[in-house]
Protein backbone atom coordinates (compact mmCIF):
# COMPACT_ATOMS: atom_id res chain seq x y z
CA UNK A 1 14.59 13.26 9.68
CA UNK A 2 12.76 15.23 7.46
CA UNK A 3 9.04 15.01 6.72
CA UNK A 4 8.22 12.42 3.43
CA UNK A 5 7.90 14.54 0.55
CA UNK A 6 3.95 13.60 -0.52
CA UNK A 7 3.68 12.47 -3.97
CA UNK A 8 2.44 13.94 -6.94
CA UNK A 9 -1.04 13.18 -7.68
CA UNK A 10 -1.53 15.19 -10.62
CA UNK A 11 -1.12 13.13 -13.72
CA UNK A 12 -3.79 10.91 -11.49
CA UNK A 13 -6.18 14.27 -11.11
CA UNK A 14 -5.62 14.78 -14.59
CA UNK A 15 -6.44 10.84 -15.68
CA UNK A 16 -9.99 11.23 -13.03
CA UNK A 17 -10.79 14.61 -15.28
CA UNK A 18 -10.48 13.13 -18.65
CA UNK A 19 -12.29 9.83 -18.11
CA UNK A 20 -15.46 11.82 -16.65
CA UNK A 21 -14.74 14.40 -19.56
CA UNK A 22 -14.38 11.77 -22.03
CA UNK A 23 -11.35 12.90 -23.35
CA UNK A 24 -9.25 9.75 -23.04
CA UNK A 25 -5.86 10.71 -24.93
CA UNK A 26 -3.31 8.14 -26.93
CA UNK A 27 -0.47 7.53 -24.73
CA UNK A 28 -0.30 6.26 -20.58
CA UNK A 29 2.06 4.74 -18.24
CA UNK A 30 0.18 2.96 -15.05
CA UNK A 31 2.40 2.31 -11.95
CA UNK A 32 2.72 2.29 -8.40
CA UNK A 33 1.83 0.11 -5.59
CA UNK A 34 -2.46 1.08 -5.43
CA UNK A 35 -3.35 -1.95 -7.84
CA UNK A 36 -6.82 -2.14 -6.73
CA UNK A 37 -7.07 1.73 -8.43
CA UNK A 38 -5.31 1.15 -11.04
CA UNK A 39 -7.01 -1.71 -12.37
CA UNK A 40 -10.06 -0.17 -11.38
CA UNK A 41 -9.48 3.10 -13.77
CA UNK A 42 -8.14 0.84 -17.01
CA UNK A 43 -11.63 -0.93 -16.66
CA UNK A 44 -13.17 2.46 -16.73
CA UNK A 45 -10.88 2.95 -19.58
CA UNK A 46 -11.98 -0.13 -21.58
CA UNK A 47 -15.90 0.16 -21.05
CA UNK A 48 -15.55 3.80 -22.37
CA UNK A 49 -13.22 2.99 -25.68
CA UNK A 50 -14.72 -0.61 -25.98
CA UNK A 51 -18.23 -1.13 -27.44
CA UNK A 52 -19.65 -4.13 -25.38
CA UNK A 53 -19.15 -7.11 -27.57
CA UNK A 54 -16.48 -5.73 -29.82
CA UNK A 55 -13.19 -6.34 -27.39
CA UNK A 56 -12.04 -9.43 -28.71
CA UNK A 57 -11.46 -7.24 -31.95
CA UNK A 58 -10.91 -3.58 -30.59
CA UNK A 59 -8.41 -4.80 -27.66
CA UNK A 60 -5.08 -6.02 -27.90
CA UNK A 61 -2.48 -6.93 -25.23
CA UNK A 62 0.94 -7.64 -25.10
CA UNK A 63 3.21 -9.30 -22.13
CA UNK A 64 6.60 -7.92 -21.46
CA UNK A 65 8.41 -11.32 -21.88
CA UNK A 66 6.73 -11.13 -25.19
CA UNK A 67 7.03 -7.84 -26.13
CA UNK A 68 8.37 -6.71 -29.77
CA UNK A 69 7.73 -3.69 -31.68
CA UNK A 70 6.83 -5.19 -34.87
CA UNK A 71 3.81 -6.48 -33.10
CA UNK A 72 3.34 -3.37 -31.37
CA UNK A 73 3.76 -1.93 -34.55
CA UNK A 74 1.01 -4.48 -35.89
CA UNK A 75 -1.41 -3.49 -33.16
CA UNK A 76 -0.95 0.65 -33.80
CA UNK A 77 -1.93 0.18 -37.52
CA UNK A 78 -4.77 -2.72 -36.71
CA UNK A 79 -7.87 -0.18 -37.51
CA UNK A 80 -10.60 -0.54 -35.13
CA UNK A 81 -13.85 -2.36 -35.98
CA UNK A 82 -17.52 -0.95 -34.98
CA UNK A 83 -15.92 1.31 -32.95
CA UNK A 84 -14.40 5.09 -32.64
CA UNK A 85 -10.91 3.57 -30.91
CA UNK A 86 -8.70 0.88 -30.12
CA UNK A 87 -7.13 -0.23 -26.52
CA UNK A 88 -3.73 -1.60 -26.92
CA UNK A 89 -2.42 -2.52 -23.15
CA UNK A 90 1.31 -3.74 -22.59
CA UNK A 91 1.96 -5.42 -19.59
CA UNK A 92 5.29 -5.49 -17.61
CA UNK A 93 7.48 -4.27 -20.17
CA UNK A 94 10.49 -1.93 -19.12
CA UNK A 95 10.37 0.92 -21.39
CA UNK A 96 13.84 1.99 -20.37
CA UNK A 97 15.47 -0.96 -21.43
CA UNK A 98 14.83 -2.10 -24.89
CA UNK A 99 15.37 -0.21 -28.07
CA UNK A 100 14.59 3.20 -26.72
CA UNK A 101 14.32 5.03 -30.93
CA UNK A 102 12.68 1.95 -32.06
CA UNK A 103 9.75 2.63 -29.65
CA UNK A 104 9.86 6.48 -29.75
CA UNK A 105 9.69 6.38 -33.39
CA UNK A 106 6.65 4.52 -32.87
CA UNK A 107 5.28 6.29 -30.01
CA UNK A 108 5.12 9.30 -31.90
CA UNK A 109 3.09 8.69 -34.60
CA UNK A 110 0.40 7.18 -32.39
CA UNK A 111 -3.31 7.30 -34.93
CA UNK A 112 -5.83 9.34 -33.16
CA UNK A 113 -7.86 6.24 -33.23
CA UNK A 114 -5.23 4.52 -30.82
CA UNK A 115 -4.88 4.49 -26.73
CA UNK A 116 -1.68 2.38 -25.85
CA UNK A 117 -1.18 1.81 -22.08
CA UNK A 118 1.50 0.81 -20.70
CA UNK A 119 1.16 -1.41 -17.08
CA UNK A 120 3.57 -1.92 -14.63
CA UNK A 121 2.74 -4.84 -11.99
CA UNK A 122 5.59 -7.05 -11.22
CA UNK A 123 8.09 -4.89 -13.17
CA UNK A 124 8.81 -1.77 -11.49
CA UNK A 125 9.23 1.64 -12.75
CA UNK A 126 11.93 3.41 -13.21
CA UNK A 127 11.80 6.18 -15.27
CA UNK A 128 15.27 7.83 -16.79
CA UNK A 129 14.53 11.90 -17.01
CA UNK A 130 17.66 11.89 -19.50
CA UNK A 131 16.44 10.07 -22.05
CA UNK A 132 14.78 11.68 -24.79
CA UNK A 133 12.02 8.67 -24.22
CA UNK A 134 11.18 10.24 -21.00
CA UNK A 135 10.50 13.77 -22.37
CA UNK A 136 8.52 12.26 -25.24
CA UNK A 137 6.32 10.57 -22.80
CA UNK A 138 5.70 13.44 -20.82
CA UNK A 139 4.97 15.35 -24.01
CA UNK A 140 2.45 12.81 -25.72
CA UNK A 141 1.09 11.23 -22.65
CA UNK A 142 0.49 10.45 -18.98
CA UNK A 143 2.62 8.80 -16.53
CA UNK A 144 0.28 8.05 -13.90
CA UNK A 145 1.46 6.67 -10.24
CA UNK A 146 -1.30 4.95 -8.38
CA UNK A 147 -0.38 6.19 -4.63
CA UNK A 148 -1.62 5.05 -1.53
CA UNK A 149 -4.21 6.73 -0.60
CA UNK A 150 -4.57 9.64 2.23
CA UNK A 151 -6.37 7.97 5.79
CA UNK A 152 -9.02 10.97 4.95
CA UNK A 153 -9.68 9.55 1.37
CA UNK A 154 -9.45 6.15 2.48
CA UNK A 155 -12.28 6.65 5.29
CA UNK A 156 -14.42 8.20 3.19
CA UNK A 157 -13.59 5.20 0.32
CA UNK A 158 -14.21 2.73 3.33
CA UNK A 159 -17.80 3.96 4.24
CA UNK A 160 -19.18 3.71 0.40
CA UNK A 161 -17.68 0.37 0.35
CA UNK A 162 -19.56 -0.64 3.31
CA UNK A 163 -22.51 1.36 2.39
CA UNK A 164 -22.80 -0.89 -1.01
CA UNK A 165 -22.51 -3.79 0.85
CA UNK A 166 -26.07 -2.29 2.89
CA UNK A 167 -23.75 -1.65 6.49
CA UNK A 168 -22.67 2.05 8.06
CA UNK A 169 -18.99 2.49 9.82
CA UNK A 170 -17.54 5.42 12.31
CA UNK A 171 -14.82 7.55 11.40
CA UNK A 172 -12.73 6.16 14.29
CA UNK A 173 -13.55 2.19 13.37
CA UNK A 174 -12.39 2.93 9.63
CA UNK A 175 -9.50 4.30 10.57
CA UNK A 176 -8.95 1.20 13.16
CA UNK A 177 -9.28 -0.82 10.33
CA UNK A 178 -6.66 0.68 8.44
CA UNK A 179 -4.43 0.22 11.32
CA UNK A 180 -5.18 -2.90 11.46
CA UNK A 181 -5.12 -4.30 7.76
CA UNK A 182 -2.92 -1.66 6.47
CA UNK A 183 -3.80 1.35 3.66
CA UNK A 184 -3.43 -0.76 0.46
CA UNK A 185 -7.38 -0.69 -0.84
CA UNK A 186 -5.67 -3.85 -3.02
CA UNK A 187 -6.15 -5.62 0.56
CA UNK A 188 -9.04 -3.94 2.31
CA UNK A 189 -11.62 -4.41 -0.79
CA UNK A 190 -11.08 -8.28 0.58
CA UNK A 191 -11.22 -7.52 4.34
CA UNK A 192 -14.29 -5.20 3.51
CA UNK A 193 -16.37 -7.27 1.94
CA UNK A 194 -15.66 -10.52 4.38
CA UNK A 195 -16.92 -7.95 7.63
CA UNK A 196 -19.91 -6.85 5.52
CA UNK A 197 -20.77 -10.35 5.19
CA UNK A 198 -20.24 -11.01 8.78
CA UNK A 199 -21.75 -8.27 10.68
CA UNK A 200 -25.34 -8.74 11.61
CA UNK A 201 -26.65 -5.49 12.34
CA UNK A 202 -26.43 -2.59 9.69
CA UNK A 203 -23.20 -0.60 11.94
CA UNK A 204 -20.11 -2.22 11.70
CA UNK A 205 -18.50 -2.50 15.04
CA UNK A 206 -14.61 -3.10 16.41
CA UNK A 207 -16.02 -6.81 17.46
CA UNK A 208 -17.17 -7.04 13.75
CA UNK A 209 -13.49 -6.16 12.36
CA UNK A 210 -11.73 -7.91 15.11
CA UNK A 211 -13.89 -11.66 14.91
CA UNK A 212 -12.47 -11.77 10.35
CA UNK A 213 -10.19 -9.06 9.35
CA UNK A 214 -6.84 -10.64 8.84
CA UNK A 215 -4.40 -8.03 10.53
CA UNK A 216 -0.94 -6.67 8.89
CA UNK A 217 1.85 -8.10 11.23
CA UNK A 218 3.16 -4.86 12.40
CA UNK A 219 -0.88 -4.38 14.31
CA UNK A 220 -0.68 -8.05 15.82
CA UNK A 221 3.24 -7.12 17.27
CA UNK A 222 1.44 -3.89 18.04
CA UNK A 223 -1.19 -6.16 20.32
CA UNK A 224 1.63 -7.87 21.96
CA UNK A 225 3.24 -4.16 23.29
CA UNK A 226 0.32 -3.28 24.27
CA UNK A 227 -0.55 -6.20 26.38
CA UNK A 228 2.49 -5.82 28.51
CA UNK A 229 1.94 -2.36 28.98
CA UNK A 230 -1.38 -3.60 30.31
CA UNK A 231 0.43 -6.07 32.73
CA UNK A 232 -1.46 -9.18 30.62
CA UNK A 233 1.72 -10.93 30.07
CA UNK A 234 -0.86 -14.34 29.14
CA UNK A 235 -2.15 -12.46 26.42
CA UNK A 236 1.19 -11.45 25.32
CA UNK A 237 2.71 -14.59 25.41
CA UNK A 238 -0.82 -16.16 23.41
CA UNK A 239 0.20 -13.58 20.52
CA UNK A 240 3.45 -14.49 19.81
CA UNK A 241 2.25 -18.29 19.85
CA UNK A 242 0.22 -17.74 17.65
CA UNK A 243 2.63 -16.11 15.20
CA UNK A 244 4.55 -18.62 16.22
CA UNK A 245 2.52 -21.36 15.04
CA UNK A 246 1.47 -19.37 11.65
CA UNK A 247 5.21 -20.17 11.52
CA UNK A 248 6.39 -16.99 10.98
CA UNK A 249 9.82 -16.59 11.25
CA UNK A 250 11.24 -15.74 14.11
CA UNK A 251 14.09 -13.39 13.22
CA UNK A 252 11.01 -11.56 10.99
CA UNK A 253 9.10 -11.33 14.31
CA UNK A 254 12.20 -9.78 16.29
CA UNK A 255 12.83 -7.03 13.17
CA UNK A 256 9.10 -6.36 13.66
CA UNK A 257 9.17 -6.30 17.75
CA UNK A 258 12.31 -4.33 17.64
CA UNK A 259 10.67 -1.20 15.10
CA UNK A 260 7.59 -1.35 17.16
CA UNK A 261 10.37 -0.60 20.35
CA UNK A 262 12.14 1.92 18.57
CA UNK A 263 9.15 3.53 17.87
CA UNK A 264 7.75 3.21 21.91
CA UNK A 265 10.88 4.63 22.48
CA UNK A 266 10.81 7.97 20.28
CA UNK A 267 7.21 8.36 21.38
CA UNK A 268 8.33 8.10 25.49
CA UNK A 269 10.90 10.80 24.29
CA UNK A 270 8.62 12.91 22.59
CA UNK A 271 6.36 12.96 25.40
CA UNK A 272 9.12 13.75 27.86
CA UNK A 273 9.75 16.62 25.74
CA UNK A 274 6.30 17.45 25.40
CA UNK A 275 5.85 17.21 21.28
CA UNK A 276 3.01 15.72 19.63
CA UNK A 277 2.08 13.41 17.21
CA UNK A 278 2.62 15.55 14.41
CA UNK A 279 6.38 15.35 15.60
CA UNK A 280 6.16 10.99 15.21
CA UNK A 281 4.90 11.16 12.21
CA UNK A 282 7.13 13.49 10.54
CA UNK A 283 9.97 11.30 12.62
CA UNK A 284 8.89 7.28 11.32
CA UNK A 285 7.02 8.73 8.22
CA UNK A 286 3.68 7.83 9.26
CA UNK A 287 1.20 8.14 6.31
CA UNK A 288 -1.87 9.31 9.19
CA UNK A 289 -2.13 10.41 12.83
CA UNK A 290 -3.98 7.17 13.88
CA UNK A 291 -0.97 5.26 14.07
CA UNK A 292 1.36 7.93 15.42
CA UNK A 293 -2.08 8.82 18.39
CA UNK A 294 -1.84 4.84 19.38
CA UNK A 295 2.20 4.82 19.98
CA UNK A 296 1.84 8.09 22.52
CA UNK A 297 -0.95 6.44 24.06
CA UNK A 298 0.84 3.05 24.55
CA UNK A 299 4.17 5.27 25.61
CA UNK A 300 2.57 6.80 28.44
CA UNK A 301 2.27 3.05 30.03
CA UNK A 302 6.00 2.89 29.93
CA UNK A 303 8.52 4.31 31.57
CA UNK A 304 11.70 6.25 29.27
CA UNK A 305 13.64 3.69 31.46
CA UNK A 306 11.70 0.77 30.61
CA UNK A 307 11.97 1.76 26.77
CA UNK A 308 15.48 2.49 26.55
CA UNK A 309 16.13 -0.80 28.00
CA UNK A 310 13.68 -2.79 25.87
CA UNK A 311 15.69 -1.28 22.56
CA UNK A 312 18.87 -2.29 23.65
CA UNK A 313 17.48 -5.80 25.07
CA UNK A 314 15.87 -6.22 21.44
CA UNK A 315 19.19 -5.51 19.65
CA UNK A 316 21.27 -7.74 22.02
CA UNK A 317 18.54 -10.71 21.18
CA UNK A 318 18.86 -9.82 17.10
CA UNK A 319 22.74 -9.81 17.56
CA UNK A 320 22.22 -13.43 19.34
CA UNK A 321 20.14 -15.09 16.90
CA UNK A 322 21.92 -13.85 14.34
CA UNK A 323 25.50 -14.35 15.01
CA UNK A 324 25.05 -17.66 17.60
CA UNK A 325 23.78 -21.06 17.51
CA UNK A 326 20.92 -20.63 19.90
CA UNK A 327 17.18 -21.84 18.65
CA UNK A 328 15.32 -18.46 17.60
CA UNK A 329 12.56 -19.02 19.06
CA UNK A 330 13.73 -19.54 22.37
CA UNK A 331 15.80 -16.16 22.36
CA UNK A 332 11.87 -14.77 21.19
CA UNK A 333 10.09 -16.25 24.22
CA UNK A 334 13.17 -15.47 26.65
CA UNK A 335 13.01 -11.82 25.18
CA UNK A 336 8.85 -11.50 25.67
CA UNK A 337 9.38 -12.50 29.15
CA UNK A 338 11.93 -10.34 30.23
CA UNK A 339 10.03 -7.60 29.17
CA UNK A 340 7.08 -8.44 30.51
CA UNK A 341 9.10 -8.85 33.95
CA UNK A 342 10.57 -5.83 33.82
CA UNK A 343 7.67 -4.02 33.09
CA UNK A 344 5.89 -5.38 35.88
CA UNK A 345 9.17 -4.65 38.52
């Protein structure tokens, strides 16, 4: 498999530069999957264009169910009052499937005085390079994906979070709590500031993360693998109870179990054949090395046997549940303790 092609971040850079330049220009397209930045840079957006107390007249928004482009129209020509510019933000409409010249004759003629923005949320993006709308956009304006972040940004992101909330964390203890909660800052701004309120003393610690954060599913499966390759089959068993009882389902739970196998499996393998984790991430496209440094380190508690075995087991179960009429969460708790058993042989 080849390595994940990283995205392009430079219609982002080039957003970052003209907000701190103050050079906002007339035309944008927001998207991608980092909501908690892209909210975060149309607020910086609307306290530079918007005088404070002059938004109800000087912003205007339009939904995508309701979208028509004689009231777009309406807003492009609405002059702005007390202030240099108007903010005109359109939310969840597909650009690529209404009347394509109606809204390019529009777009074109955009007043200085006007930014329009264009916000994708539920509605996702898909832009059509054929079109002469997609050429016009990248001629007048910015098409700007909001990316997950890199774990190096991210850690450094995580520390001035924590360091507004008055607390310090490690390198190693951010990146555990990415691991943990996942890399979306949508979700860690809420994990963040529940630990900050938490912790006692002024340094975050692992006990500080582990007593609130609410982990991603694929870390709690994670601390289920992990507990039979420490021969703590009670613990193991006390995890998947608890998913259990969260009521996840349990076909979700086997999908999950059986990834986190595959990927004990390729990590064994790579050991064996003495590559690193540069090698497992460029293999499961891995976003950092934290994630790809724990599987190698749970691998070497298991033998290539052992994890060949477990992936096939795992397969046979998902084959079972899926195709018979036996209770799913039996075939889960048979599954857990055969491996635990034949870990422990």
């Amino acid at each position: 498999m080849p390595p994940k092609k990283k995205p392009d971040d430079g219609a982002y850079r080039t957003l970052k530069k003209q907000l701190k330049e103050g050079a906002i220009g007339n035309l944008y397209v927001f998207h991608g999957e980092e909501t908690y930045l892209r909210d975060y840079y149309l607020g910086q957006m609307k306290q530079k264009l918007l005088p404070a107390g002059m938004e109800e007249f000087n912003l205007h928004t339009i939904n995508g169910k309701e979208f028509d482009l004689k009231t777009l129209a309406q807003m492009v020509d609405c002059l702005p009052m007390m202030s240099q510019r108007t903010l005109i933000v359109v939310n969840d409409y597909d650009l690529y499937k209404g009347d394509k010249d109606g809204l390019m004759a529009v777009l074109k003629d955009l007043p200085d005085y006007v930014c329009l923005v264009f916000v994708y949320d539920l509605v996702e993006y898909k832009a059509d390079a054929r079109t002469k709308l997609a050429g016009l956009l990248k001629e007048k304006g910015l098409v700007v994906a909001f990316n997950r972040q890199d774990q190096g940004d991210l850690v450094d992101w995580i520390a001035r979070r924590f360091k507004a909330l008055d607390h310090d964390i490690g390198t190693e203890d951010a990146r555990y709590l990415i691991f943990l909660c996942g890399d979306l800052m949508t979700t860690l701004i809420s994990e963040i500031g529940k630990i900050g309120a938490y912790a006692t003393h002024r340094r975050v610690t692992r006990a500080d993360i582990d007593a609130v954060a609410t982990p991603q599913l694929d870390a709690v499966v994670f601390q289920m693998t992990d507990a039979i390759a420490a021969g703590d089959f009670d613990k193991a068993a006390a995890v998947l109870g608890d998913l259990l009882h969260m009521q996840e389902a349990p076909i979700k739970l086997l999908s999950v179990l059986g990834r986190q196998l595959r990927q004990l499996y390729t990590a064994r393998l790579a050991l064996e054949q003495r590559k690193g984790t540069k090698y497992l991430m460029d293999l499961w496209a891995l976003r950092s090395a934290y994630p790809a440094e724990r599987l190698m380190q749970s691998a070497r508690r298991f033998s290539l046997g052992w994890c060949r075995w477990a992936t096939l087991r795992c397969g046979q179960t998902d084959l079972a549940m899926k195709s018979t009429g036996a209770d799913g969460e039996e075939l889960l708790i048979a599954l857990l303790m055969e491996l635990a058993v034949k870990k422990g042989a």
